[in-house]
Amino acid sequence: MAYPRLVEALYDNRRLWTALAVDVADPANRLPPELRAQIFYLAEFVQIHSAKVLAKKARLAPLLEVNAAILRGLGGRSAQR
């Protein structure tokens, strides 16, 4: 992936996870507290790991794996392969 496209993709992904974190941090959110905490943790991980990827100190794969696992979960499929 060309670097400018990588930067844009990471930016968009961070925006998505920031929106999710804001939503689960809202006291009016009706998800179970444990699930809210897990989503918030993943959002923090995405922020930190994205910065490492941009600094070329980490690989992109863990971010792709997190997003794929979430998509599988939203689709009603098991997160296991």
CSV table of C-alpha atoms in Angstrom, one decimal, residues 7-78:
chain,number,residue,atom,x,y,z
A,7,VAL,CA,-2.1,7.3,6.2
A,8,GLU,CA,-5.6,7.9,4.9
A,9,ALA,CA,-6.8,4.4,5.8
A,10,LEU,CA,-5.4,4.7,9.3
A,11,TYR,CA,-7.0,8.1,9.8
A,12,ASP,CA,-10.4,6.8,8.7
A,13,ASN,CA,-10.0,3.7,10.9
A,14,ARG,CA,-9.0,5.9,13.9
A,15,ARG,CA,-12.1,8.1,13.3
A,16,LEU,CA,-14.3,5.1,13.3
A,17,TRP,CA,-12.9,3.7,16.6
A,18,THR,CA,-13.0,7.2,18.2
A,19,ALA,CA,-16.7,7.4,17.4
A,20,LEU,CA,-17.2,3.9,18.9
A,21,ALA,CA,-15.3,4.9,22.0
A,22,VAL,CA,-17.4,8.1,22.4
A,23,ASP,CA,-20.6,6.1,22.0
A,24,VAL,CA,-19.7,3.4,24.6
A,25,ALA,CA,-18.4,6.0,27.0
A,26,ASP,CA,-21.8,7.7,27.1
A,27,PRO,CA,-23.7,6.7,30.3
A,28,ALA,CA,-26.9,6.4,28.2
A,29,ASN,CA,-25.3,3.6,26.1
A,30,ARG,CA,-27.4,0.4,26.7
A,31,LEU,CA,-24.8,-2.2,25.9
A,32,PRO,CA,-23.6,-4.4,28.8
A,33,PRO,CA,-20.8,-2.7,30.8
A,34,GLU,CA,-18.4,-5.4,30.0
A,35,LEU,CA,-18.9,-5.1,26.3
A,36,ARG,CA,-18.7,-1.4,26.5
A,37,ALA,CA,-15.3,-1.7,28.3
A,38,GLN,CA,-14.0,-4.2,25.7
A,39,ILE,CA,-15.0,-1.9,22.8
A,40,PHE,CA,-13.3,1.1,24.6
A,41,TYR,CA,-10.2,-1.0,25.1
A,42,LEU,CA,-10.1,-1.9,21.4
A,43,ALA,CA,-10.5,1.7,20.5
A,44,GLU,CA,-7.5,2.6,22.7
A,45,PHE,CA,-5.5,-0.2,21.1
A,46,VAL,CA,-6.3,1.0,17.6
A,47,GLN,CA,-5.2,4.5,18.5
A,48,ILE,CA,-1.9,3.4,20.0
A,49,HIS,CA,-1.1,0.8,17.4
A,50,SER,CA,-2.0,3.1,14.5
A,51,ALA,CA,0.6,5.6,15.8
A,52,LYS,CA,3.2,2.8,15.9
A,53,VAL,CA,2.3,1.7,12.3
A,54,LEU,CA,2.7,5.3,11.1
A,55,ALA,CA,6.1,5.5,12.9
A,56,LYS,CA,7.0,2.2,11.2
A,57,LYS,CA,7.5,0.5,14.6
A,58,ALA,CA,4.6,-2.0,14.1
A,59,ARG,CA,2.8,-4.0,11.5
A,60,LEU,CA,-0.6,-3.3,10.1
A,61,ALA,CA,-1.9,-6.8,10.5
A,62,PRO,CA,-3.2,-6.5,14.1
A,63,LEU,CA,-5.4,-3.6,13.1
A,64,LEU,CA,-6.8,-5.6,10.2
A,65,GLU,CA,-7.4,-8.6,12.5
A,66,VAL,CA,-9.3,-6.5,15.0
A,67,ASN,CA,-11.5,-5.0,12.3
A,68,ALA,CA,-12.1,-8.4,10.7
A,69,ALA,CA,-13.1,-9.9,14.0
A,70,ILE,CA,-15.5,-7.1,14.7
A,71,LEU,CA,-17.1,-7.5,11.2
A,72,ARG,CA,-17.4,-11.3,11.8
A,73,GLY,CA,-19.1,-10.6,15.1
A,74,LEU,CA,-21.5,-8.1,13.6
A,75,GLY,CA,-22.3,-10.6,10.9
A,76,GLY,CA,-23.3,-13.2,13.5
A,77,ARG,CA,-20.4,-15.5,12.7
A,78,SER,CA,-17.8,-16.8,15.2
